[in-house]
GROMACS .gro file of C-alpha atoms in nm:
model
  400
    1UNK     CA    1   0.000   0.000   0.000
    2UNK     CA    2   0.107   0.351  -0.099
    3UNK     CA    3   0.248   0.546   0.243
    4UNK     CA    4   0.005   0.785   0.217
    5UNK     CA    5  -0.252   0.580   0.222
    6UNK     CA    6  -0.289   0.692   0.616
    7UNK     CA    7  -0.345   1.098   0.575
    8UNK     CA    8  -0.582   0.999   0.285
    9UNK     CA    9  -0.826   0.811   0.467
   10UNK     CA   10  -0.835   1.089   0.745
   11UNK     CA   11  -0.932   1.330   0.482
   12UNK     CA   12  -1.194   1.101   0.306
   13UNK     CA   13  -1.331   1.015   0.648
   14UNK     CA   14  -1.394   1.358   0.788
   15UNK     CA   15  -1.592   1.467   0.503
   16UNK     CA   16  -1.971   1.488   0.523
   17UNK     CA   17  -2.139   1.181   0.444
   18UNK     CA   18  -2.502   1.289   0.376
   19UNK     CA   19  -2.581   0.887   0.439
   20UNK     CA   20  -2.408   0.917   0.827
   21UNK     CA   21  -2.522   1.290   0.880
   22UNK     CA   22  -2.460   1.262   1.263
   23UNK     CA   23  -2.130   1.088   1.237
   24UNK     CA   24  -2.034   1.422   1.107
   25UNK     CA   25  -2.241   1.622   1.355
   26UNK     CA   26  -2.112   1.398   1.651
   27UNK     CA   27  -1.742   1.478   1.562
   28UNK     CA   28  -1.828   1.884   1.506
   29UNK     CA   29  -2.019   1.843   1.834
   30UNK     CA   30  -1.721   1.709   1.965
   31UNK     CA   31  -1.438   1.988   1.835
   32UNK     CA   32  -1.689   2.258   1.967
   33UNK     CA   33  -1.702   2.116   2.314
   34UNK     CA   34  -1.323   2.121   2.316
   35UNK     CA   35  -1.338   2.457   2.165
   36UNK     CA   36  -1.558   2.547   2.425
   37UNK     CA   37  -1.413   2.398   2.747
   38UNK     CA   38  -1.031   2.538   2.646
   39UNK     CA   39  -1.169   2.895   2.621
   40UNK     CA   40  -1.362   2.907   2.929
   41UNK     CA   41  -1.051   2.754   3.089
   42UNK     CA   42  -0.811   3.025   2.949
   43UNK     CA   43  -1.045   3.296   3.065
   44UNK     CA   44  -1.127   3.167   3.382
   45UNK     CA   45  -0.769   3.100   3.518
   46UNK     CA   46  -0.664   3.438   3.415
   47UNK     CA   47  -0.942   3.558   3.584
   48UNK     CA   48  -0.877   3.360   3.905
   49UNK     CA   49  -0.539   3.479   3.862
   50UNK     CA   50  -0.613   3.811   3.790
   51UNK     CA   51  -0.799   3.858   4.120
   52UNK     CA   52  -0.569   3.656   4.289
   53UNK     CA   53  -0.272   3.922   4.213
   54UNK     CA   54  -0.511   4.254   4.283
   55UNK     CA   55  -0.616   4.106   4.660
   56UNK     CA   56  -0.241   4.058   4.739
   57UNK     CA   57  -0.110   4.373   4.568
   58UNK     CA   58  -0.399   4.561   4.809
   59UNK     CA   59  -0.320   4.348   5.101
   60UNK     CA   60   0.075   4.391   5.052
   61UNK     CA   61  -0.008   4.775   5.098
   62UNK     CA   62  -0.240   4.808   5.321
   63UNK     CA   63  -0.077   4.515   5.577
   64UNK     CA   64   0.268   4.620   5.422
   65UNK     CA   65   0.542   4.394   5.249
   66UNK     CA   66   0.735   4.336   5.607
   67UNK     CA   67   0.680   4.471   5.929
   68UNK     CA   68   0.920   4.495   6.270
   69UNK     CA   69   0.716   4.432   6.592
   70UNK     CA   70   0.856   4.474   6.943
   71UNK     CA   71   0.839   4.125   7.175
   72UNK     CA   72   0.920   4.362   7.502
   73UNK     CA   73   0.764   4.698   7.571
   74UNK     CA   74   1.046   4.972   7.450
   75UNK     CA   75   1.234   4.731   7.202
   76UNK     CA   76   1.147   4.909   6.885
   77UNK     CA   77   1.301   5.221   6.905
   78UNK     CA   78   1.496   5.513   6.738
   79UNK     CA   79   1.828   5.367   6.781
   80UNK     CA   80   1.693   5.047   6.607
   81UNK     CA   81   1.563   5.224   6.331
   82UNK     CA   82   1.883   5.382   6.251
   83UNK     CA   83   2.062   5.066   6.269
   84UNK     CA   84   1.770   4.911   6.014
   85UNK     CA   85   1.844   5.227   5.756
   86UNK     CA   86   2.208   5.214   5.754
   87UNK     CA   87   2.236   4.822   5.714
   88UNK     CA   88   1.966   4.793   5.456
   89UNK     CA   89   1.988   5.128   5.209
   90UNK     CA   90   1.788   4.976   4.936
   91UNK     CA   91   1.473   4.904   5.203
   92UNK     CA   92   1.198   5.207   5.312
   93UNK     CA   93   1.136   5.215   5.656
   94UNK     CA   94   0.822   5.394   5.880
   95UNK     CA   95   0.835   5.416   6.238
   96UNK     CA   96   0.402   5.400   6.355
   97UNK     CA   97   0.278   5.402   6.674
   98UNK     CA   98  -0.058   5.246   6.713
   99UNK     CA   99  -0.377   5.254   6.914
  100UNK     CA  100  -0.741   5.133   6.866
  101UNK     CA  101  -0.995   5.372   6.888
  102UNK     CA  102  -1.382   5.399   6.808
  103UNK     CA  103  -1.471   5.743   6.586
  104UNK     CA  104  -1.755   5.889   6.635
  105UNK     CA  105  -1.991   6.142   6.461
  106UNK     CA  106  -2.343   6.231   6.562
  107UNK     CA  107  -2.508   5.911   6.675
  108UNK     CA  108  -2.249   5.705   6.457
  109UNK     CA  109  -2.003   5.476   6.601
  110UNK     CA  110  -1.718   5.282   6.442
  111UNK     CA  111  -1.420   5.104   6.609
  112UNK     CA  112  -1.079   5.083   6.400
  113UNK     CA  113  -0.726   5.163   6.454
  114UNK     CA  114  -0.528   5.516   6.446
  115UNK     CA  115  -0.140   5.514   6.353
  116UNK     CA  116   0.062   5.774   6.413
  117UNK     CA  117   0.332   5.790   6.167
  118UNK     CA  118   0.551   6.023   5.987
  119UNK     CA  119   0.401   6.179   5.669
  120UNK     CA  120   0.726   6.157   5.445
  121UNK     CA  121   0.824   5.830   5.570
  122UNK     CA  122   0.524   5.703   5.562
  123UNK     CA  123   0.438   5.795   5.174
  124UNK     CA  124   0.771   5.571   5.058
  125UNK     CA  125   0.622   5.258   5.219
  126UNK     CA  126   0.240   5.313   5.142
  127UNK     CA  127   0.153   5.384   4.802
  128UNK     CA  128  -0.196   5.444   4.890
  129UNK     CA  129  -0.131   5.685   5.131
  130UNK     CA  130   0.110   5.833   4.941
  131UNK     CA  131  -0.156   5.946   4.716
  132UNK     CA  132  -0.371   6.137   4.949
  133UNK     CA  133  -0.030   6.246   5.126
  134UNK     CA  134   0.071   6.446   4.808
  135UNK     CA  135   0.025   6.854   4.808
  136UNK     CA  136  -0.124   6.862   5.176
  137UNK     CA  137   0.084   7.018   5.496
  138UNK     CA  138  -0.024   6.832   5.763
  139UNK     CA  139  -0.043   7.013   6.113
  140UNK     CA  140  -0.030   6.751   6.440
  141UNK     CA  141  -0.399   6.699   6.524
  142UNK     CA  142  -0.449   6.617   6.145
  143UNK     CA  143  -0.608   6.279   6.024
  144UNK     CA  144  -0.669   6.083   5.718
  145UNK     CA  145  -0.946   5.873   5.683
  146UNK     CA  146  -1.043   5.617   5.421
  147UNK     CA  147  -1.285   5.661   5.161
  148UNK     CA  148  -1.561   5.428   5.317
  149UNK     CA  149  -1.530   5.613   5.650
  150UNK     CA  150  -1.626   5.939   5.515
  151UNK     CA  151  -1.950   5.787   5.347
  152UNK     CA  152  -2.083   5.658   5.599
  153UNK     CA  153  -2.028   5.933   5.837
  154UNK     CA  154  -2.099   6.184   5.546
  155UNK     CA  155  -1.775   6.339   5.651
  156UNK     CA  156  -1.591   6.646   5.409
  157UNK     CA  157  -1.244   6.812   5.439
  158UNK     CA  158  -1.162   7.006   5.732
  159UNK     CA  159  -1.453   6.882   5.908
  160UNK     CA  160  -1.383   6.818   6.284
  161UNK     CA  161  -1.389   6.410   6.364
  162UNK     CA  162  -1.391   6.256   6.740
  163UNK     CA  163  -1.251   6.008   6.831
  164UNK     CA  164  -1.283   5.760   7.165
  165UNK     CA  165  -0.933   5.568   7.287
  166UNK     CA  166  -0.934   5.263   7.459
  167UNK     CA  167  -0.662   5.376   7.721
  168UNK     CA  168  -0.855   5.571   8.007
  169UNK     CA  169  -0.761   5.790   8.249
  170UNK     CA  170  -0.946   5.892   8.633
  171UNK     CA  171  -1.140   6.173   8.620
  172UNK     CA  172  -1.283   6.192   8.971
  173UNK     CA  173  -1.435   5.926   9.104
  174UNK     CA  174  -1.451   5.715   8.777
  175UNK     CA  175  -1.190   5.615   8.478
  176UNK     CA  176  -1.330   5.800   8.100
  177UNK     CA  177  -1.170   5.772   7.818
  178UNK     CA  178  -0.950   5.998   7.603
  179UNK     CA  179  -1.135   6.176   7.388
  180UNK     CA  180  -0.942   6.391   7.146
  181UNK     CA  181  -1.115   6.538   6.783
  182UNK     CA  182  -0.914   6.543   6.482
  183UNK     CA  183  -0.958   6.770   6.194
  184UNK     CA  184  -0.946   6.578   5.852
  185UNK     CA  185  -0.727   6.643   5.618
  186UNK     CA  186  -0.757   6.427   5.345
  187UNK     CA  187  -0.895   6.090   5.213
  188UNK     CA  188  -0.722   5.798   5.119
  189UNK     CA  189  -0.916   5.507   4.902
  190UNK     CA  190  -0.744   5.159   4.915
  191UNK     CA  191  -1.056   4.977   4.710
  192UNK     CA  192  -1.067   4.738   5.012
  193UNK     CA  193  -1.356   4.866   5.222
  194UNK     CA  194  -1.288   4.718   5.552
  195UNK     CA  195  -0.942   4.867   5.548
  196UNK     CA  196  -1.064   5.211   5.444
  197UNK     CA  197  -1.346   5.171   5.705
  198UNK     CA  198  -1.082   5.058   5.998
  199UNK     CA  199  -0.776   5.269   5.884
  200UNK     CA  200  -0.676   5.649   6.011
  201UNK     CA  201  -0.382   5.828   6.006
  202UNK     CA  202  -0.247   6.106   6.223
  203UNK     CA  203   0.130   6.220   6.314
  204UNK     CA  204   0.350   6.066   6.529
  205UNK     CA  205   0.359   6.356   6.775
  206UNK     CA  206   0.019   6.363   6.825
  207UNK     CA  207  -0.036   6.005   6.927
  208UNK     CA  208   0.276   6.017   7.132
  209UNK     CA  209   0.117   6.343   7.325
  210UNK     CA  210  -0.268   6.141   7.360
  211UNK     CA  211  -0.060   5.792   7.486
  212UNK     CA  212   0.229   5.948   7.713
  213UNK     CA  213   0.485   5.762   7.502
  214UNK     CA  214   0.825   5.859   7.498
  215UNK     CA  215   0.979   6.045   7.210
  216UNK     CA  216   1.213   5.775   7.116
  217UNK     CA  217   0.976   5.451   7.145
  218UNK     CA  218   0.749   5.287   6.877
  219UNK     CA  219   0.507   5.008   6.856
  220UNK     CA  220   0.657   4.873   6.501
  221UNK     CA  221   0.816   4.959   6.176
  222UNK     CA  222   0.679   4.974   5.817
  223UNK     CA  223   0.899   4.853   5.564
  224UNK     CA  224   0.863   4.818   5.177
  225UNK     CA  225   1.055   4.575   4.960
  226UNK     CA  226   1.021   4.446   4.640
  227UNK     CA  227   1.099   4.107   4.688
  228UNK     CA  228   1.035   4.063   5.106
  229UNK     CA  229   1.013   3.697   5.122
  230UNK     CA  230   1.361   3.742   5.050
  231UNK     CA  231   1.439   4.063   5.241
  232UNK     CA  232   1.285   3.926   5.549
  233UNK     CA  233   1.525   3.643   5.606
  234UNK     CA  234   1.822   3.893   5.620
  235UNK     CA  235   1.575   4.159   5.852
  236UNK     CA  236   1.585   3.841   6.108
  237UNK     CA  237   1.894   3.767   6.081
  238UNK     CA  238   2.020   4.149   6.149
  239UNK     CA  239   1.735   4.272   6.456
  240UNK     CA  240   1.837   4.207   6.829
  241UNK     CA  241   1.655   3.946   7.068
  242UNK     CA  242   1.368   4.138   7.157
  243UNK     CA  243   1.206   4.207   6.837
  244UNK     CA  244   1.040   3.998   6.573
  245UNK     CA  245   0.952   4.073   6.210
  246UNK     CA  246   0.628   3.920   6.057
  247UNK     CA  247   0.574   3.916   5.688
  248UNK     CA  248   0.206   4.045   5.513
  249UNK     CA  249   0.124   3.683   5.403
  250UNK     CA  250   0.128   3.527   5.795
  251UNK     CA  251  -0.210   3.709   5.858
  252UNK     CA  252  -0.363   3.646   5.500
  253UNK     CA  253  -0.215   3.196   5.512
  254UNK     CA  254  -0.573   3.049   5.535
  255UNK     CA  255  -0.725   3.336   5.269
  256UNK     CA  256  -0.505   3.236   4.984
  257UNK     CA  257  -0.446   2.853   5.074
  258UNK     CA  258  -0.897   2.888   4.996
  259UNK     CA  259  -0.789   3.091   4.707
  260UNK     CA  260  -0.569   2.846   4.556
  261UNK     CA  261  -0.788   2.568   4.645
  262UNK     CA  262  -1.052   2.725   4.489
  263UNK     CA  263  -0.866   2.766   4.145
  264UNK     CA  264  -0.764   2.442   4.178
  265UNK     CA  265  -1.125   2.308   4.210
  266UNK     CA  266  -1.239   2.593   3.905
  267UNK     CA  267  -1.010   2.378   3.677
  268UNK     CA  268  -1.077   2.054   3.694
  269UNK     CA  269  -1.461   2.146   3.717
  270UNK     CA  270  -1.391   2.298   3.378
  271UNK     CA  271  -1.158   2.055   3.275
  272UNK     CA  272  -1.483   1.822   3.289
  273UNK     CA  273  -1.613   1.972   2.965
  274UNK     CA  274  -1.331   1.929   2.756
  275UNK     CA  275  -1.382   1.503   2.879
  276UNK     CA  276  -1.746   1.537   2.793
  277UNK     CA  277  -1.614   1.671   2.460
  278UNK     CA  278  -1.401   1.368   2.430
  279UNK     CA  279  -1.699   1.145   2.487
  280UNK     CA  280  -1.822   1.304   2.168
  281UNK     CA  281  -1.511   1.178   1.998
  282UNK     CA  282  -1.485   0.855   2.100
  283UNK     CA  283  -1.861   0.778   1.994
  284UNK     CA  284  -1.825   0.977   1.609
  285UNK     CA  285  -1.480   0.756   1.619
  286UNK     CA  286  -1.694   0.437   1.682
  287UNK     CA  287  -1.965   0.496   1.516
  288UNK     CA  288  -1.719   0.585   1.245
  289UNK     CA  289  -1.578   0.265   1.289
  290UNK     CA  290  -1.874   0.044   1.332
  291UNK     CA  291  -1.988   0.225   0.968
  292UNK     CA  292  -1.678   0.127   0.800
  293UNK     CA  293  -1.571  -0.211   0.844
  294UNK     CA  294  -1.680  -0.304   0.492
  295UNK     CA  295  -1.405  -0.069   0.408
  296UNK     CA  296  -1.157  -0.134   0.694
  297UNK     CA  297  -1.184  -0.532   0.584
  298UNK     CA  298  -1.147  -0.445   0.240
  299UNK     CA  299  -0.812  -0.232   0.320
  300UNK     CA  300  -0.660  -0.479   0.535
  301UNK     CA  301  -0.724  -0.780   0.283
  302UNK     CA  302  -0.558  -0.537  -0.025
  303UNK     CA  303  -0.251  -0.514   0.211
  304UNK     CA  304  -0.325  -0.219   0.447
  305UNK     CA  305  -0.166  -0.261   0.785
  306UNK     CA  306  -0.322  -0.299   1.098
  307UNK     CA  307  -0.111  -0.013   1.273
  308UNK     CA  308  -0.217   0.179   0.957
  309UNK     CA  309  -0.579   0.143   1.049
  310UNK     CA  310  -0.500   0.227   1.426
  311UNK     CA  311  -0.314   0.539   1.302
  312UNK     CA  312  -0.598   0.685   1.052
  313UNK     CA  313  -0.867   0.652   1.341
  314UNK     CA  314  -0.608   0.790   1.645
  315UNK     CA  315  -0.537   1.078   1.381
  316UNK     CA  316  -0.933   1.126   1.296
  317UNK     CA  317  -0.928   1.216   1.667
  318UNK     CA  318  -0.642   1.408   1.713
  319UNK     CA  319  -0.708   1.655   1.409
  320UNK     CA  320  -1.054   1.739   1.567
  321UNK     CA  321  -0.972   1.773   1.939
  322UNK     CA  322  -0.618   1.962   1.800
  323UNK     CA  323  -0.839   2.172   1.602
  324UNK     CA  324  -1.115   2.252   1.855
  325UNK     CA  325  -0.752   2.331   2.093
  326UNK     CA  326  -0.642   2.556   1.860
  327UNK     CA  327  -0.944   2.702   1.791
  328UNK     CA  328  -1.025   2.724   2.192
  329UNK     CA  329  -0.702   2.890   2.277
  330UNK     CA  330  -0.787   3.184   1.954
  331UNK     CA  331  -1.105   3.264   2.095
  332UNK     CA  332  -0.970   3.197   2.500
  333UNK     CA  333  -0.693   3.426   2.427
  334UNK     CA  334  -0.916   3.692   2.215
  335UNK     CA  335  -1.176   3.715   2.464
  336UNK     CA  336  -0.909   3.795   2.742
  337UNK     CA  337  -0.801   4.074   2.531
  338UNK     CA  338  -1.127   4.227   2.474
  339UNK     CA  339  -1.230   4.156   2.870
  340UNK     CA  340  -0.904   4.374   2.969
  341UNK     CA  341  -0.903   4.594   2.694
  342UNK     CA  342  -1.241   4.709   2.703
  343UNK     CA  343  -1.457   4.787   3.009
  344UNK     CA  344  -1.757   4.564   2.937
  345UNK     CA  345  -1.814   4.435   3.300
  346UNK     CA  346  -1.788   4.666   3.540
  347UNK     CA  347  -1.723   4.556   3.927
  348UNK     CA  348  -1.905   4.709   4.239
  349UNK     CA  349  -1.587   4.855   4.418
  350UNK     CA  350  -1.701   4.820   4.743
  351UNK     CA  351  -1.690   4.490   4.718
  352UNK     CA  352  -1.389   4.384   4.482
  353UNK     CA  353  -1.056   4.546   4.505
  354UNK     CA  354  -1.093   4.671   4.138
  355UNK     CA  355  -1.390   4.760   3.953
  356UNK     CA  356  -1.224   4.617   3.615
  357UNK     CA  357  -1.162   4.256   3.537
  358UNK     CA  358  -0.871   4.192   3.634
  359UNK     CA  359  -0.723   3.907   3.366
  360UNK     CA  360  -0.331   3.753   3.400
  361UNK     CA  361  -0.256   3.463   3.232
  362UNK     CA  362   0.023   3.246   3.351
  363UNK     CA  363   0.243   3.066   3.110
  364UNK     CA  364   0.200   2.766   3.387
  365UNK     CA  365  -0.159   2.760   3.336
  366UNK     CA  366  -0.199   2.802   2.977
  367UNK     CA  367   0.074   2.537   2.947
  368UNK     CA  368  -0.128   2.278   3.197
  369UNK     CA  369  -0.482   2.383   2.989
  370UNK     CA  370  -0.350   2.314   2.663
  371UNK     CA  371  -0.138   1.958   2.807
  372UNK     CA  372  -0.431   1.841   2.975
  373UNK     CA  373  -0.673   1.911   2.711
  374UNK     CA  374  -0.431   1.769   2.462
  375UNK     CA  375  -0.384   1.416   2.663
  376UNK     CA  376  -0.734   1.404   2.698
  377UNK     CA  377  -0.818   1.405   2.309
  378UNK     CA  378  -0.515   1.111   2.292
  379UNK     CA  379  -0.649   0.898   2.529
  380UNK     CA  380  -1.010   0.915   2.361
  381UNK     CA  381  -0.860   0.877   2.038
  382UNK     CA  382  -0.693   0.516   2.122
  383UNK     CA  383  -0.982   0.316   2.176
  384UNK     CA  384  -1.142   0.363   1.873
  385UNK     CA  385  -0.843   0.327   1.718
  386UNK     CA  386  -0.753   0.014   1.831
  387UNK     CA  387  -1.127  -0.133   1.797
  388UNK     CA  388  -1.039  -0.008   1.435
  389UNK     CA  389  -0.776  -0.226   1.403
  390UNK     CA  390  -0.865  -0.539   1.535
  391UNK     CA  391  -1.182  -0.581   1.276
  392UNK     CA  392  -1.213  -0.959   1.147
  393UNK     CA  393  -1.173  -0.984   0.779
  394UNK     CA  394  -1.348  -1.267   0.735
  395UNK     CA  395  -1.632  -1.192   0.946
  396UNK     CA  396  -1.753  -0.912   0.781
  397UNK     CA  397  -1.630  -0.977   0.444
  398UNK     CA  398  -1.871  -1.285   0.460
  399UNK     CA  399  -2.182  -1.095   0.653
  400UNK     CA  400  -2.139  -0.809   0.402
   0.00000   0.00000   0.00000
């Protein structure tokens, strides 16, 4: 038999047969379905992904890449933050002092925390902040408050804001608590509403004045780095007994463990379609098969091979679940450019940190979509395949 005796029967067997009609029809339901399950893959990873990288980009400024907490009262202090800046130049560093506090305006309450920082130092570390920093001079009673804050408490600038701190101090025959008002100064807006609900900032002297702190003491420092699962390793190995730095991601473990677990689960749900699909093409392969044996007995009695047989009906199924791969990654990858190139679907920004899509594709990912889809369409191919080649001559050349 002629070597291309293989690509020739693929070709004659993936036309239309108006006597078979849903041969044809299984096999195009079949490429669609793969079509279908790689592009919903594509864009649902990136959008996992996507979201995935805007909650820890908000959380990494808003919790901050690395932070150095005392273990005793007085460890953290001005000497130790000049030791920090001179060992580790390429590092941004904010000395905070904080306290919880409840705010209150009119009837409204709302507990949160106040930080008293330093405005310039605090702007190289907080990108946020740094925003609603910019072309203000900030006087010592002076807040910032977040954008949800202000909403609810239908707060503007310059308007006068109270607020209740949980230290106390006697006052006759009773203990009250320090009440001190703050003018506001400016708004910040992180996109994360509990943070810009729960978040204020004031200076360092005022706090410092309000908790009878020394001048030279702080409750932590604020650093920024670009890489700090790195940087924090040579932090701990460079602060004294006494003091222990934490990184953003020990507070947020169990939120991006369900994260990841929840992509995980998002693509082998999806993953489900493209085996459905390959249902489809391993009953048009069979059916295919089951339709042909005249022909199949025929070939094998002229001379045709059975591993030529096998490899007709294995490449009948690889063309259509490559094609409907192919086609699924063109229209997965084309409707992740529209989706981030044009604002279609808008997000309520109170509740997600963006109120775009927010679409990243991983290499990784579109690598493991396009293997796993890919295996799949082999393994439904080889059945067929090998039913193909094991048809009795004799049999059917007698019956038919």
């Amino acid at each position: 038999m002629s070597t291309n005796i293989v690509p020739y029967l693929v070709k004659r067997f993936l036309r239309f047969d108006k006597d078979q009609p849903f041969i044809f029809l299984s096999a195009l339901l079949a490429f669609l379905g793969i079509t279908l399950g790689v592009m919903v893959l594509l864009i649902a990873m990136a959008l996992m992904n996507g979201f995935d990288k805007e909650f820890k980009n908000k959380l990494t400024v808003m919790n901050y890449p690395i932070t150095v907490m005392p273990v005793f009262y007085g460890a953290v202090n001005q000497n130790l933050l000049l030791s920090l800046e001179s060992k580790f130049p390429d590092l941004q560093f904010s000395p905070y002092i904080q306290s919880s506090v409840i705010a209150k305006s009119g009837s409204k309450l709302e507990g949160g925390y106040l930080f008293g920082v330093d405005f310039n130092s605090e702007a190289e570390v907080n990108s946020i902040l740094k925003k609603a920093i910019s072309n203000h001079n900030f006087h010592k009673f002076d807040v910032i408050i977040g954008k949800s804050l202000k909403q609810e408490f239908d707060l503007h600038k310059d308007d006068k804001l109270m607020y209740l701190f949980t230290n106390v101090e006697p006052g006759g025959f009773s203990l009250t608590p320090k009440i001190k008002r703050f003018k506001i100064k400016s708004v910040f807006d992180s996109g994360l509403s509990a943070y810009d609900k729960a978040y204020a900032y004031t200076s360092l002297d005022a706090l410092r004045i309000l908790l009878h702190l020394p001048s030279n003491s702080f409750d932590g420092i604020h650093i920024y780095s670009d890489n700090p699962r790195e940087d924090i390793k040579r932090l701990a190995a460079a602060i004294p007994m006494g003091v222990r730095v934490k990184g953003w991601w020990e507070d947020n473990v169990n939120f991006f463990a369900a994260l990841e677990m929840e992509k995980t689960s998002l693509f082998i749900v999806l993953m489900l379609i493209i085996l459905i699909a390959a249902i489809n093409i391993i009953s048009s392969l069979l059916m295919t098969v089951m339709n042909r044996r005249g022909e199949i007995a025929l070939l094998l009695s002229l001379g045709t091979t059975s591993k030529e047989i096998k490899k007709v009906f294995l490449y009948l199924g690889v063309v259509i679940g490559i094609s409907g791969i192919l086609a699924g990654v063109f229209f997965g990858l084309s409707g992740i450019w529209i989706l981030s190139s044009f604002d279609i679907i808008s997000l309520p920004k109170d509740v997600y940190p963006t109120s775009t899509l927010p679409l990243d594709l991983s290499f990784q990912d579109f690598i493991f979509i396009v293997t796993g889809a890919f295996f799949i369409v082999i393994l439904s191919s080889y059945y067929p395949a090998k039913k193909a080649s094991e048809v009795d001559i004799l049999t059917v050349l007698r019956n038919e």
